[in-house]
PDB file of C-alpha atoms in Angstrom:
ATOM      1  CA  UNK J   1      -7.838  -8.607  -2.194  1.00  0.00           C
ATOM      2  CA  UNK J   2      -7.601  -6.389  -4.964  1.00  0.00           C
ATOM      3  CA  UNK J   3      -7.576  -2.647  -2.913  1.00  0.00           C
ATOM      4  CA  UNK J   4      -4.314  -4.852  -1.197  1.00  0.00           C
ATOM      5  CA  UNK J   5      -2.547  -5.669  -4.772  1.00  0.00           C
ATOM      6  CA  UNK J   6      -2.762  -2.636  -6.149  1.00  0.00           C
ATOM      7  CA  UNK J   7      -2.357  -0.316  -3.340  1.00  0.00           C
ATOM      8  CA  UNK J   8       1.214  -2.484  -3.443  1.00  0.00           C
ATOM      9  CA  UNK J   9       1.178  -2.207  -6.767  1.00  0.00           C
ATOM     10  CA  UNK J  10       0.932   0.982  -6.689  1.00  0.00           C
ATOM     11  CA  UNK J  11       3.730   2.161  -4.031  1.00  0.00           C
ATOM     12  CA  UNK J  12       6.618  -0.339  -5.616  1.00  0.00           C
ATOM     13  CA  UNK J  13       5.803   1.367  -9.208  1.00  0.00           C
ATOM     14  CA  UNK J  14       6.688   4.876  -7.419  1.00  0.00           C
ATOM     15  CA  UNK J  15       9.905   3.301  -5.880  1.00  0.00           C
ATOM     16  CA  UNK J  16       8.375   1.962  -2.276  1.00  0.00           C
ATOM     17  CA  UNK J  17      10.326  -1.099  -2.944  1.00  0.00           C
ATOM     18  CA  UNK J  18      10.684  -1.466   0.737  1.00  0.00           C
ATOM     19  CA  UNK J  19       6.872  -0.264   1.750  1.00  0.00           C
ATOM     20  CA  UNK J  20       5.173  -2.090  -1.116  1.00  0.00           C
ATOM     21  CA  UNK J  21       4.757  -5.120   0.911  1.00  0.00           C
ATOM     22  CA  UNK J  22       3.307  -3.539   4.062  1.00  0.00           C
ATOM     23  CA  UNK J  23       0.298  -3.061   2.196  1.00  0.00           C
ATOM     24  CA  UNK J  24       0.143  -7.118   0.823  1.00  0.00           C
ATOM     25  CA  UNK J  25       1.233  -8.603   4.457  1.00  0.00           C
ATOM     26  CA  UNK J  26      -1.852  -7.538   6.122  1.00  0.00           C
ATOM     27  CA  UNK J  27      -3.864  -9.523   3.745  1.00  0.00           C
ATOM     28  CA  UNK J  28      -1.798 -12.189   3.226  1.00  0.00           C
ATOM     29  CA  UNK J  29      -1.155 -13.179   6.787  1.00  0.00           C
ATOM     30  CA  UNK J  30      -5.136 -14.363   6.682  1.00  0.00           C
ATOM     31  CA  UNK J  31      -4.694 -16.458   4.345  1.00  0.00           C
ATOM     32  CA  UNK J  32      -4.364 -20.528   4.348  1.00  0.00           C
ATOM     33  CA  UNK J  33      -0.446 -21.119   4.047  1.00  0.00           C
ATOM     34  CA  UNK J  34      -0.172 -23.467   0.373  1.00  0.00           C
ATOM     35  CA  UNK J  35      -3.207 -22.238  -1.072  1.00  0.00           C
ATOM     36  CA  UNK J  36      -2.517 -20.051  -4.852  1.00  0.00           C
ATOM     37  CA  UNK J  37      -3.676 -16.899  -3.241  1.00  0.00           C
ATOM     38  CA  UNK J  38      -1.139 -17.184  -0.414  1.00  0.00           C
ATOM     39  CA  UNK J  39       1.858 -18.743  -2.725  1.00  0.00           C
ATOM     40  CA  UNK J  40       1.265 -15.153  -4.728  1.00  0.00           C
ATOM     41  CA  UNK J  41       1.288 -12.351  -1.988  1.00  0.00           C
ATOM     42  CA  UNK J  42       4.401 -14.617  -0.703  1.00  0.00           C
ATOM     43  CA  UNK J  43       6.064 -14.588  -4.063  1.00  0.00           C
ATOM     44  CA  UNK J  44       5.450 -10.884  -4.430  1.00  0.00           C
ATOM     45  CA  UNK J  45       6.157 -10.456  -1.013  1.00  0.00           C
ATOM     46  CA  UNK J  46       9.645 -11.565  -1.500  1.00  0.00           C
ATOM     47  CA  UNK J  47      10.147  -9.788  -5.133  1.00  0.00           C
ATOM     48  CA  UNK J  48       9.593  -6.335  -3.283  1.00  0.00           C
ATOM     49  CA  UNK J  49      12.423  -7.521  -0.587  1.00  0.00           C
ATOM     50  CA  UNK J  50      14.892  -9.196  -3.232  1.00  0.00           C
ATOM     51  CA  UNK J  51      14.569  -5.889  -4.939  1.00  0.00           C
ATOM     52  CA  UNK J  52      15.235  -3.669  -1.896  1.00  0.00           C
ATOM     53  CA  UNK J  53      18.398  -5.980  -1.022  1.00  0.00           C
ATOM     54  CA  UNK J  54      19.812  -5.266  -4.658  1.00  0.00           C
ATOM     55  CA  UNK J  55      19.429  -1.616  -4.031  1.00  0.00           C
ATOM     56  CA  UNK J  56      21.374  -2.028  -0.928  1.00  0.00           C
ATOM     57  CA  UNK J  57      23.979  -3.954  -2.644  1.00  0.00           C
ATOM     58  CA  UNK J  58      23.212  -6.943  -0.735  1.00  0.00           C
ATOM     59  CA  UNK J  59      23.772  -8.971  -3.479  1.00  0.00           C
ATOM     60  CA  UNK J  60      23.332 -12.499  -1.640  1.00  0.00           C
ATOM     61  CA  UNK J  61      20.616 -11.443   0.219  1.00  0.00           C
ATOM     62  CA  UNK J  62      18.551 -10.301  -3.393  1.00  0.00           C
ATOM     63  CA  UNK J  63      19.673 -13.352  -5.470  1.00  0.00           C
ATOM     64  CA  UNK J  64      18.777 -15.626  -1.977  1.00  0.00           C
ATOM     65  CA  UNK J  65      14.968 -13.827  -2.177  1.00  0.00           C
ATOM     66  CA  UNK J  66      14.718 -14.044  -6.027  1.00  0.00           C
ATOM     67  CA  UNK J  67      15.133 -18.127  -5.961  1.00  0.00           C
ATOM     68  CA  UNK J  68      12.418 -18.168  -2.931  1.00  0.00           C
ATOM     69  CA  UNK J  69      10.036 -15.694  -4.919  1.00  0.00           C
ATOM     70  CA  UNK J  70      10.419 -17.679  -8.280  1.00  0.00           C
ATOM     71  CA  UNK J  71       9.247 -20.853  -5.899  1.00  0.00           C
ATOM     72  CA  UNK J  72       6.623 -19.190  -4.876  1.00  0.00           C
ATOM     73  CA  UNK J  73       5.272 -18.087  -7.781  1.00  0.00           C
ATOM     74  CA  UNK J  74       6.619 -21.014  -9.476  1.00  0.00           C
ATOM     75  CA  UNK J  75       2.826 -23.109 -10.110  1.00  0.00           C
ATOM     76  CA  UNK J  76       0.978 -19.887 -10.779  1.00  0.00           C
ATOM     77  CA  UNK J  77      -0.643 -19.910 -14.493  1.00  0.00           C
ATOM     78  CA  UNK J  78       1.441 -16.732 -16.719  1.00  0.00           C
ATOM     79  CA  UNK J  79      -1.808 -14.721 -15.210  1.00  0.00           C
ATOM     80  CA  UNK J  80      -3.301 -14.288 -11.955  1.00  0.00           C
ATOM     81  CA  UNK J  81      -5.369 -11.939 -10.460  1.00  0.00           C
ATOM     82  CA  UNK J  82      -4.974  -9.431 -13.229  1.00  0.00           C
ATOM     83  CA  UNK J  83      -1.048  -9.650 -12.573  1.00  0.00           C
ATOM     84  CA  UNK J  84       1.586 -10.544 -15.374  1.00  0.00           C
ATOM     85  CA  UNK J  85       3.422 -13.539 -13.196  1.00  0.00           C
ATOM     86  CA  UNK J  86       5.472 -14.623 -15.915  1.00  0.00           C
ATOM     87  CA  UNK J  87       6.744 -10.910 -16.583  1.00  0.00           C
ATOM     88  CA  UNK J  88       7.818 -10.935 -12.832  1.00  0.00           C
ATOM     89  CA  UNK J  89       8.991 -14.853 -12.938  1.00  0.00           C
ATOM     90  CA  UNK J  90      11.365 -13.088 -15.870  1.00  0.00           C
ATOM     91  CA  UNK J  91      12.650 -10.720 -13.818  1.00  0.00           C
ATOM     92  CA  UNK J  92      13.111 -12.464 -10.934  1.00  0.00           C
ATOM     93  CA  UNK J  93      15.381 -14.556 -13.000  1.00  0.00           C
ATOM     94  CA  UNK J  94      17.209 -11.852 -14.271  1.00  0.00           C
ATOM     95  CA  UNK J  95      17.831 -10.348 -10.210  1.00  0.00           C
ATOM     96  CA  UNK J  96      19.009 -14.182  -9.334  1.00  0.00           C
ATOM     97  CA  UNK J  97      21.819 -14.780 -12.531  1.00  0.00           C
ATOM     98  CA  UNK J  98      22.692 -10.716 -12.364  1.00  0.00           C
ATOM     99  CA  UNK J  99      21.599  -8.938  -8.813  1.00  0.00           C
ATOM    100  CA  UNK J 100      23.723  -5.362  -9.859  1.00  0.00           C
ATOM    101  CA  UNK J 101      21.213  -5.578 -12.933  1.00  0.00           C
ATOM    102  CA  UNK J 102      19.582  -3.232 -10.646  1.00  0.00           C
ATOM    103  CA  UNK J 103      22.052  -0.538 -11.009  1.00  0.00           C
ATOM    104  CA  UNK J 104      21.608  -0.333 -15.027  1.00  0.00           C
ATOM    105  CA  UNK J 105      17.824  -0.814 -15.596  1.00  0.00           C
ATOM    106  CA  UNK J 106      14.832  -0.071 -13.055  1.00  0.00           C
ATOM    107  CA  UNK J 107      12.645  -3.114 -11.460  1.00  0.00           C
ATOM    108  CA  UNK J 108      10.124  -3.821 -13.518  1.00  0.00           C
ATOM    109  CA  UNK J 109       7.052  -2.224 -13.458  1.00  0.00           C
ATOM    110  CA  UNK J 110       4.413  -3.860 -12.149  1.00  0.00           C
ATOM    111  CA  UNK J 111       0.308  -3.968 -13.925  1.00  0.00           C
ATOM    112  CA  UNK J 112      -2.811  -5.106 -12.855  1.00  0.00           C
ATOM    113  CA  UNK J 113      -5.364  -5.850 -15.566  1.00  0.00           C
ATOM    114  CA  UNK J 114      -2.464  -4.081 -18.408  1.00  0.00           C
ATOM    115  CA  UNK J 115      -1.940  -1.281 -16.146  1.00  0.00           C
ATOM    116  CA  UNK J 116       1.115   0.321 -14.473  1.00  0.00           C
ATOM    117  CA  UNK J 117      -0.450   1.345 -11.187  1.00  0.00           C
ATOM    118  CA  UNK J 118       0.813   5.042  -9.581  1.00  0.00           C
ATOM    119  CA  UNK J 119      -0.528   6.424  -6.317  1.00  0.00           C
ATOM    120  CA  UNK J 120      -3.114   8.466  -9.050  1.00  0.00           C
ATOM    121  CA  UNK J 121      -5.080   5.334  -9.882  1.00  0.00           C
ATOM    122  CA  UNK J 122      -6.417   4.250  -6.923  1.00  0.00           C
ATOM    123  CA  UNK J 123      -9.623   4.355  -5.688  1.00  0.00           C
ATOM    124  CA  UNK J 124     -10.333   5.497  -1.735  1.00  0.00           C
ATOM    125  CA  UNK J 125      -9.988   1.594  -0.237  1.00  0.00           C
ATOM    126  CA  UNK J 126      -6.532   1.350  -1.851  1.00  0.00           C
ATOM    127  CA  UNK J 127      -5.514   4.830  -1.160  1.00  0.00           C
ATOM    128  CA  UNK J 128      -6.407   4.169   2.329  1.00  0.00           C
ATOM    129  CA  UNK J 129      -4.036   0.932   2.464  1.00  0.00           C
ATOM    130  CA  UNK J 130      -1.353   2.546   0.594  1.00  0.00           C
ATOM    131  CA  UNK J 131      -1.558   5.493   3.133  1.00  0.00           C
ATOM    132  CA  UNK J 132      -0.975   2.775   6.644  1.00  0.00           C
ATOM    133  CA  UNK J 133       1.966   1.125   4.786  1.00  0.00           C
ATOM    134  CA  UNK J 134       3.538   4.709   3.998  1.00  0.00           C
ATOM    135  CA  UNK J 135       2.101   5.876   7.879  1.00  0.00           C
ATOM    136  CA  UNK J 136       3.888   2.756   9.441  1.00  0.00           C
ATOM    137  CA  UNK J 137       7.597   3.608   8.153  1.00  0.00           C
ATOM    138  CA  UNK J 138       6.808   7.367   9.464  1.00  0.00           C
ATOM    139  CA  UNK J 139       5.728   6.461  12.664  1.00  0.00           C
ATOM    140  CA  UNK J 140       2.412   7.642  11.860  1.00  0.00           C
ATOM    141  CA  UNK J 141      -0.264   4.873  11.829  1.00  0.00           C
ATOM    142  CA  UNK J 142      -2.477   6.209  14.590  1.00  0.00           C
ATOM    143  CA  UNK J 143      -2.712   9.287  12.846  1.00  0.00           C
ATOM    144  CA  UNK J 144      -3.961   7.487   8.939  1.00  0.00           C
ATOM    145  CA  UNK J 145      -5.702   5.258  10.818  1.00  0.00           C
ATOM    146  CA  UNK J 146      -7.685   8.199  12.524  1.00  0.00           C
ATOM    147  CA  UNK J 147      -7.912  10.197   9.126  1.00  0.00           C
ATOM    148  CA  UNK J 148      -9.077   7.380   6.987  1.00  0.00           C
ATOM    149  CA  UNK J 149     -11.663   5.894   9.322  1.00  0.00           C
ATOM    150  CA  UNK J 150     -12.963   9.751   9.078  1.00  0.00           C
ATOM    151  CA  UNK J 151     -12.475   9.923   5.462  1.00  0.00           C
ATOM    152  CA  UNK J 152     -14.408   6.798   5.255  1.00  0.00           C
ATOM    153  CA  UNK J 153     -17.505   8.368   7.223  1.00  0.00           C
ATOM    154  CA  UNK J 154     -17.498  11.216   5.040  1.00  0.00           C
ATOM    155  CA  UNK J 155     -17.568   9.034   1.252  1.00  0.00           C
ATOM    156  CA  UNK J 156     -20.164   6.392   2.803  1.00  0.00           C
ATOM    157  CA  UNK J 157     -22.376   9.030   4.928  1.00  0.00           C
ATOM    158  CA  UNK J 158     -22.218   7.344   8.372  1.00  0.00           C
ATOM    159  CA  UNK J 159     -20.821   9.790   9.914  1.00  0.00           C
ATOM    160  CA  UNK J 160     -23.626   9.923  13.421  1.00  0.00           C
ATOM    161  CA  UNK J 161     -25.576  13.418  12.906  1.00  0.00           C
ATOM    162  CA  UNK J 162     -23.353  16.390  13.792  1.00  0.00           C
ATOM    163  CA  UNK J 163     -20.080  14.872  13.611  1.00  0.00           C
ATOM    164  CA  UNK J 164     -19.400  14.382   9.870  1.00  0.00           C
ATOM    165  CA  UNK J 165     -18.807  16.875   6.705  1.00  0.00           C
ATOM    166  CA  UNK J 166     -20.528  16.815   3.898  1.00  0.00           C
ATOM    167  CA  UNK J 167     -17.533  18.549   2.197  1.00  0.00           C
ATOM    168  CA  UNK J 168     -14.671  16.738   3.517  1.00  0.00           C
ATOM    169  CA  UNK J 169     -11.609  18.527   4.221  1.00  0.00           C
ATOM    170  CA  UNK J 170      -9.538  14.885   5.482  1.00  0.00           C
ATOM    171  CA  UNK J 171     -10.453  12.479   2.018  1.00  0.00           C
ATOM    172  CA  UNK J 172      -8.672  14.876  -0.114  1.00  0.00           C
ATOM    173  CA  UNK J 173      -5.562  15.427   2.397  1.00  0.00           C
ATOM    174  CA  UNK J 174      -5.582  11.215   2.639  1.00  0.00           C
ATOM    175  CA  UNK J 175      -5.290  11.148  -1.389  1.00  0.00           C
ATOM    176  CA  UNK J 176      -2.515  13.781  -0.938  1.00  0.00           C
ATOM    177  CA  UNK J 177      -0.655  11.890   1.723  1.00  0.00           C
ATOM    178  CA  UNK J 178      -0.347   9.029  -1.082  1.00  0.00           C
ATOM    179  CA  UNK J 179       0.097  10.943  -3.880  1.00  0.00           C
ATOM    180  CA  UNK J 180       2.292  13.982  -2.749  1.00  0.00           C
ATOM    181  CA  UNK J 181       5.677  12.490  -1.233  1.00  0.00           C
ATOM    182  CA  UNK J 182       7.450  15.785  -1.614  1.00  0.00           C
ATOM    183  CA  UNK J 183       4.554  17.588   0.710  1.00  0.00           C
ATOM    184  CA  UNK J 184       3.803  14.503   3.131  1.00  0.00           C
ATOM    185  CA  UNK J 185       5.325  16.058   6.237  1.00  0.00           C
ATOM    186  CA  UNK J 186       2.983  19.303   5.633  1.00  0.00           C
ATOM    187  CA  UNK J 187      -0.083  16.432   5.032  1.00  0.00           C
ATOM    188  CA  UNK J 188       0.027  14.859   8.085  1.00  0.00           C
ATOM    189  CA  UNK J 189       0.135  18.308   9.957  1.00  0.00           C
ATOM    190  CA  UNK J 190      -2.914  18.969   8.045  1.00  0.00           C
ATOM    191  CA  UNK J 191      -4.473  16.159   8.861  1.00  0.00           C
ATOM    192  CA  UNK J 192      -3.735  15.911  12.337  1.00  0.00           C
ATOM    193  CA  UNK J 193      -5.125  19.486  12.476  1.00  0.00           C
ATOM    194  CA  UNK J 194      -8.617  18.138  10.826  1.00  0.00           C
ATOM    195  CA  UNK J 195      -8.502  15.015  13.095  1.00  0.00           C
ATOM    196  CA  UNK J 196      -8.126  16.721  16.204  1.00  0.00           C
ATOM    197  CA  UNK J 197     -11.082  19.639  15.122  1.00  0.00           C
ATOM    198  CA  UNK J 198     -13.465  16.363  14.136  1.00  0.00           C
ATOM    199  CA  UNK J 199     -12.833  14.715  17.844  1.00  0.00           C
ATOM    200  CA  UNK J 200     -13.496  18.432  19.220  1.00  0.00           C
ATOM    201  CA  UNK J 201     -16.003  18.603  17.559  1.00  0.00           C
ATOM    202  CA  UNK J 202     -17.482  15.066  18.723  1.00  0.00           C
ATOM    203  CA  UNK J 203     -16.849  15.371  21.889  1.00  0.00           C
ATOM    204  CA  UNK J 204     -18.771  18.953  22.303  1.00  0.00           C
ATOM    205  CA  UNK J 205     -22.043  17.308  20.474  1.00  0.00           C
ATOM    206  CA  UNK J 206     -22.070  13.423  22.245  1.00  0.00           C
ATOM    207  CA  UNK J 207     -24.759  12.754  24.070  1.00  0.00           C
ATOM    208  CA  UNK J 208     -27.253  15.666  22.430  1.00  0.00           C
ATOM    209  CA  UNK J 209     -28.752  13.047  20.568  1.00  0.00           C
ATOM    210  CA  UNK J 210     -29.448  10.454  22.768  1.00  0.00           C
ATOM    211  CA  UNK J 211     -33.094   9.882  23.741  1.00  0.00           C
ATOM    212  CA  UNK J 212     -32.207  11.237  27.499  1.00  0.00           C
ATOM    213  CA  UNK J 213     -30.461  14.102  25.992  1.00  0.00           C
TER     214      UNK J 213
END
């Protein structure tokens, strides 16, 4: 669960107020409905969307979501899972009596374990979960999903013999993707460059190393 919070974490800190909760939804939708786990995805679920209508101006629609997240998060203790609920239970508060709040003072910046998350902290699992949420309001999840099952094969060494790089050009393009919003366009072309060269290059070495081969 964590790679899941704080890739979201990380995106709604950078101003993905909209994207932040592709990367919780995936994770929460597994879960039992009523149990503390799911009541807090929900809860945050609905922050990032009460947030995103405030922005708009949809003022009913963000004070509507801010009374729904504060009952979600409403029986969590003032901690959970390394999250400040009670800092977020404040400001949820504050959208619901004042929604144009929004357009003096920025949403509140979200921490895990006392810190402010940016695209920069994360490891390679939530990189790689930040980077489908971002792909899927692009229209590019085929493409992340290609590059970070690569990416993956490269860090863990699973790659099958011949097809993997022990210097990985696609891991550091998949951090960039995250972390570079100005240059994501050019990313993606880069990766899908890399992608397409690995399958080439799969496809011209399968079968050498099968017993019959």
């Amino acid at each position: 669960m964590d790679a899941h919070l704080r890739a979201g974490i990380a995106i709604f800190n950078a101003g993905g107020y909209h994207t932040a909760h592709d990367a919780w939804e995936e994770y929460w939708l597994g879960l039992d409905s009523g149990t503390d786990d799911e009541r807090f995805l929900h809860g945050l679920i609905q922050y990032t969307a009460a947030v995103h209508h405030a922005r708009d101006g949809n003022w009913a629609g963000a004070t509507g979501l801010a009374d729904s997240a504060l009952e979600y998060l409403g029986s969590l203790p003032a901690q959970y899972r390394g999250v400040e609920v009670e800092s977020i239970r404040s400001s949820l508060r504050r959208l619901r009596d004042d929604p144009e709040v929004i357009e003096r003072r920025r949403p509140l910046a979200l921490t895990h374990r006392g810190e402010a998350l940016a695209p920069e902290d994360l490891d390679f699992e939530a990189t790689a979960i930040a980077a489908e949420a971002l792909a899927e309001r692009r229209g590019e999840e085929d493409l992340l999903d290609r590059a970070t099952s690569y990416a993956r094969e490269d860090l863990d060494g699973t790659a099958e013999p011949g097809r993997g790089e022990t210097d990985s050009r696609i891991l550091p393009l998949v951090f960039d993707y995250v972390r570079d919003p100005d240059h994501r366009s050019l990313v993606a072309r880069r990766l899908e460059q890399h992608c397409d060269r690995r399958q080439a290059k799969a496809d011209d070495v399968a079968g050498l190393f099968d017993p019959e081969g």
